[in-house]
PDB file of C-alpha atoms in Angstrom:
ATOM      1  CA  UNK S   3       0.000   0.000   0.000  1.00 95.00           C
ATOM      2  CA  UNK S   4       1.380   3.354  -1.042  1.00 97.00           C
ATOM      3  CA  UNK S   5       1.436   6.113   1.522  1.00 98.00           C
ATOM      4  CA  UNK S   6       2.712   9.663   1.063  1.00 98.00           C
ATOM      5  CA  UNK S   7       3.101  11.862   4.126  1.00 97.00           C
ATOM      6  CA  UNK S   8       3.899  15.559   3.893  1.00 97.00           C
ATOM      7  CA  UNK S   9       5.494  17.618   6.638  1.00 96.00           C
ATOM      8  CA  UNK S  10       7.111  20.992   7.111  1.00 97.00           C
ATOM      9  CA  UNK S  11       4.241  23.330   6.413  1.00 96.00           C
ATOM     10  CA  UNK S  12       3.360  26.260   8.633  1.00 97.00           C
ATOM     11  CA  UNK S  13       3.322  30.012   8.765  1.00 97.00           C
ATOM     12  CA  UNK S  14       6.164  32.070   7.346  1.00 97.00           C
ATOM     13  CA  UNK S  15       6.730  35.724   6.579  1.00 97.00           C
ATOM     14  CA  UNK S  16       7.211  36.839   3.024  1.00 97.00           C
ATOM     15  CA  UNK S  17      10.879  36.679   2.116  1.00 92.00           C
ATOM     16  CA  UNK S  18      11.605  33.891   4.577  1.00 97.00           C
ATOM     17  CA  UNK S  19      12.038  30.207   3.749  1.00 97.00           C
ATOM     18  CA  UNK S  20      10.274  26.925   4.330  1.00 97.00           C
ATOM     19  CA  UNK S  21      11.083  23.321   3.471  1.00 98.00           C
ATOM     20  CA  UNK S  22       8.409  20.757   2.761  1.00 98.00           C
ATOM     21  CA  UNK S  23       9.084  17.030   2.807  1.00 98.00           C
ATOM     22  CA  UNK S  24       7.096  14.078   1.567  1.00 98.00           C
ATOM     23  CA  UNK S  25       7.964  10.670   2.933  1.00 98.00           C
ATOM     24  CA  UNK S  26       6.965   7.730   0.744  1.00 98.00           C
ATOM     25  CA  UNK S  27       6.234   4.161   1.778  1.00 98.00           C
ATOM     26  CA  UNK S  28       5.282   1.353  -0.596  1.00 97.00           C
ATOM     27  CA  UNK S  29       6.639   3.471  -3.440  1.00 97.00           C
ATOM     28  CA  UNK S  30      10.157   4.341  -4.578  1.00 97.00           C
ATOM     29  CA  UNK S  31      10.588   7.973  -5.601  1.00 97.00           C
ATOM     30  CA  UNK S  32      13.885   7.371  -7.384  1.00 96.00           C
ATOM     31  CA  UNK S  33      13.428   7.347 -11.161  1.00 94.00           C
ATOM     32  CA  UNK S  34       9.700   8.001 -10.861  1.00 96.00           C
ATOM     33  CA  UNK S  35       7.354  10.809 -11.872  1.00 97.00           C
ATOM     34  CA  UNK S  36       6.506  12.778  -8.756  1.00 98.00           C
ATOM     35  CA  UNK S  37       5.724  16.342  -7.926  1.00 98.00           C
ATOM     36  CA  UNK S  38       4.281  19.043  -5.713  1.00 98.00           C
ATOM     37  CA  UNK S  39       0.866  20.564  -6.220  1.00 98.00           C
ATOM     38  CA  UNK S  40      -1.025  23.237  -4.332  1.00 98.00           C
ATOM     39  CA  UNK S  41      -4.579  24.331  -3.847  1.00 98.00           C
ATOM     40  CA  UNK S  42      -5.684  27.696  -2.551  1.00 97.00           C
ATOM     41  CA  UNK S  43      -9.215  28.232  -1.193  1.00 92.00           C
ATOM     42  CA  UNK S  44     -11.738  28.471  -4.002  1.00 95.00           C
ATOM     43  CA  UNK S  45      -9.197  27.458  -6.629  1.00 97.00           C
ATOM     44  CA  UNK S  46      -8.366  24.245  -8.421  1.00 97.00           C
ATOM     45  CA  UNK S  47      -5.387  22.132  -7.505  1.00 98.00           C
ATOM     46  CA  UNK S  48      -2.431  23.117  -9.668  1.00 98.00           C
ATOM     47  CA  UNK S  49       1.065  21.809 -10.240  1.00 98.00           C
ATOM     48  CA  UNK S  50       4.020  23.653  -8.701  1.00 98.00           C
ATOM     49  CA  UNK S  51       7.162  21.606  -9.428  1.00 98.00           C
ATOM     50  CA  UNK S  52       7.637  18.229 -11.080  1.00 98.00           C
ATOM     51  CA  UNK S  53      10.134  15.463 -11.778  1.00 98.00           C
ATOM     52  CA  UNK S  54       9.939  13.383 -14.913  1.00 97.00           C
ATOM     53  CA  UNK S  55      11.263   9.840 -15.114  1.00 96.00           C
ATOM     54  CA  UNK S  56      14.636  11.047 -16.339  1.00 97.00           C
ATOM     55  CA  UNK S  57      15.132  13.103 -13.207  1.00 96.00           C
ATOM     56  CA  UNK S  58      14.617  16.462 -14.903  1.00 97.00           C
ATOM     57  CA  UNK S  59      12.624  19.162 -13.140  1.00 98.00           C
ATOM     58  CA  UNK S  60       9.994  21.639 -14.235  1.00 98.00           C
ATOM     59  CA  UNK S  61       8.614  24.648 -12.387  1.00 98.00           C
ATOM     60  CA  UNK S  62       5.612  26.892 -12.649  1.00 98.00           C
ATOM     61  CA  UNK S  63       6.722  30.307 -13.836  1.00 98.00           C
ATOM     62  CA  UNK S  64       5.394  31.852 -10.627  1.00 97.00           C
ATOM     63  CA  UNK S  65       7.843  29.863  -8.459  1.00 98.00           C
ATOM     64  CA  UNK S  66      10.803  29.520 -10.802  1.00 98.00           C
ATOM     65  CA  UNK S  67      13.984  30.757  -9.168  1.00 98.00           C
ATOM     66  CA  UNK S  68      12.409  30.686  -5.690  1.00 98.00           C
ATOM     67  CA  UNK S  69      11.383  27.052  -5.153  1.00 98.00           C
ATOM     68  CA  UNK S  70      13.561  23.968  -5.570  1.00 98.00           C
ATOM     69  CA  UNK S  71      12.251  20.424  -5.847  1.00 98.00           C
ATOM     70  CA  UNK S  72      14.578  17.590  -4.916  1.00 98.00           C
ATOM     71  CA  UNK S  73      14.650  13.927  -4.033  1.00 97.00           C
ATOM     72  CA  UNK S  74      16.523  12.200  -1.238  1.00 97.00           C
ATOM     73  CA  UNK S  75      16.723   8.683  -2.605  1.00 95.00           C
ATOM     74  CA  UNK S  76      18.363   7.297   0.529  1.00 97.00           C
ATOM     75  CA  UNK S  77      15.440   8.501   2.647  1.00 97.00           C
ATOM     76  CA  UNK S  78      12.886   7.943  -0.116  1.00 98.00           C
ATOM     77  CA  UNK S  79      11.555  11.465   0.230  1.00 98.00           C
ATOM     78  CA  UNK S  80      10.510  14.284  -2.049  1.00 98.00           C
ATOM     79  CA  UNK S  81      11.309  17.814  -0.924  1.00 98.00           C
ATOM     80  CA  UNK S  82      10.325  21.355  -1.815  1.00 98.00           C
ATOM     81  CA  UNK S  83      12.486  24.225  -0.616  1.00 98.00           C
ATOM     82  CA  UNK S  84      10.570  27.461  -0.697  1.00 98.00           C
ATOM     83  CA  UNK S  85      12.755  30.580  -0.680  1.00 98.00           C
ATOM     84  CA  UNK S  86      11.334  34.092  -0.663  1.00 97.00           C
ATOM     85  CA  UNK S  87       7.734  32.933  -0.450  1.00 98.00           C
ATOM     86  CA  UNK S  88       5.010  35.436  -1.272  1.00 97.00           C
ATOM     87  CA  UNK S  89       1.492  35.777   0.165  1.00 97.00           C
ATOM     88  CA  UNK S  90       0.141  34.393  -3.112  1.00 97.00           C
ATOM     89  CA  UNK S  91       1.980  31.128  -2.357  1.00 98.00           C
ATOM     90  CA  UNK S  92      -0.436  30.521   0.520  1.00 98.00           C
ATOM     91  CA  UNK S  93      -2.161  27.192  -0.114  1.00 98.00           C
ATOM     92  CA  UNK S  94      -2.441  23.564   0.896  1.00 98.00           C
ATOM     93  CA  UNK S  95       0.549  21.772  -0.599  1.00 98.00           C
ATOM     94  CA  UNK S  96       0.358  18.154  -1.718  1.00 98.00           C
ATOM     95  CA  UNK S  97       2.926  15.686  -2.964  1.00 98.00           C
ATOM     96  CA  UNK S  98       1.827  13.319  -5.702  1.00 98.00           C
ATOM     97  CA  UNK S  99       3.223  10.203  -7.307  1.00 98.00           C
ATOM     98  CA  UNK S 100       2.486   8.534 -10.578  1.00 97.00           C
ATOM     99  CA  UNK S 101       2.435   4.800 -11.127  1.00 96.00           C
ATOM    100  CA  UNK S 102       3.250   4.944 -14.826  1.00 95.00           C
ATOM    101  CA  UNK S 103       6.680   6.152 -15.875  1.00 94.00           C
ATOM    102  CA  UNK S 104       6.785   9.416 -17.824  1.00 95.00           C
ATOM    103  CA  UNK S 105       9.422  10.823 -20.139  1.00 94.00           C
ATOM    104  CA  UNK S 106       7.759  14.215 -20.210  1.00 95.00           C
ATOM    105  CA  UNK S 107       6.250  16.350 -17.486  1.00 96.00           C
ATOM    106  CA  UNK S 108       2.779  15.410 -16.354  1.00 96.00           C
ATOM    107  CA  UNK S 109       0.860  18.525 -15.331  1.00 97.00           C
ATOM    108  CA  UNK S 110      -2.622  17.188 -14.719  1.00 97.00           C
ATOM    109  CA  UNK S 111      -3.469  16.212 -11.131  1.00 98.00           C
ATOM    110  CA  UNK S 112      -5.762  13.513 -12.516  1.00 97.00           C
ATOM    111  CA  UNK S 113      -2.754  11.695 -13.962  1.00 97.00           C
ATOM    112  CA  UNK S 114      -1.255  11.001 -10.537  1.00 98.00           C
ATOM    113  CA  UNK S 115      -2.268   7.883  -8.670  1.00 98.00           C
ATOM    114  CA  UNK S 116      -1.143   8.669  -5.132  1.00 98.00           C
ATOM    115  CA  UNK S 117      -1.496  11.753  -2.955  1.00 98.00           C
ATOM    116  CA  UNK S 118      -0.486  12.873   0.481  1.00 98.00           C
ATOM    117  CA  UNK S 119      -2.916  14.430   2.913  1.00 97.00           C
ATOM    118  CA  UNK S 120      -1.495  17.896   2.345  1.00 97.00           C
ATOM    119  CA  UNK S 121       0.348  20.428   4.466  1.00 98.00           C
ATOM    120  CA  UNK S 122      -0.785  24.028   4.885  1.00 98.00           C
ATOM    121  CA  UNK S 123       1.550  26.871   3.993  1.00 98.00           C
ATOM    122  CA  UNK S 124       0.553  30.386   5.009  1.00 98.00           C
ATOM    123  CA  UNK S 125       2.704  33.334   3.942  1.00 98.00           C
ATOM    124  CA  UNK S 126       2.124  36.668   5.620  1.00 97.00           C
ATOM    125  CA  UNK S 127       3.231  40.022   4.264  1.00 93.00           C
TER     126      UNK S 127
END
């Protein structure tokens, strides 16, 4: 049984930093298509940063240069380092994992098979 568990969310001031982690069990993140998504109140869930099966990364324009997605294969975790967060980054953040391998970047939430429970990030100005 696959289980994804996020941690590291909380409240942060704009310009600070925050690190989210997603611990995986029953699933190996190495070489797999995984990513971070977020959902703000009243909005649809949207992708933030992704890995494809080759290990390449892809970022939403709004977070490019500020957020960094990474994997710790030894710990089987997926991470998201958030530098200089802005109030508009406030949302529930989810990690997601895909069963099928992907050579490209999979943007649609519906194409991911496994989800964590989410961790809230609140950025104050």
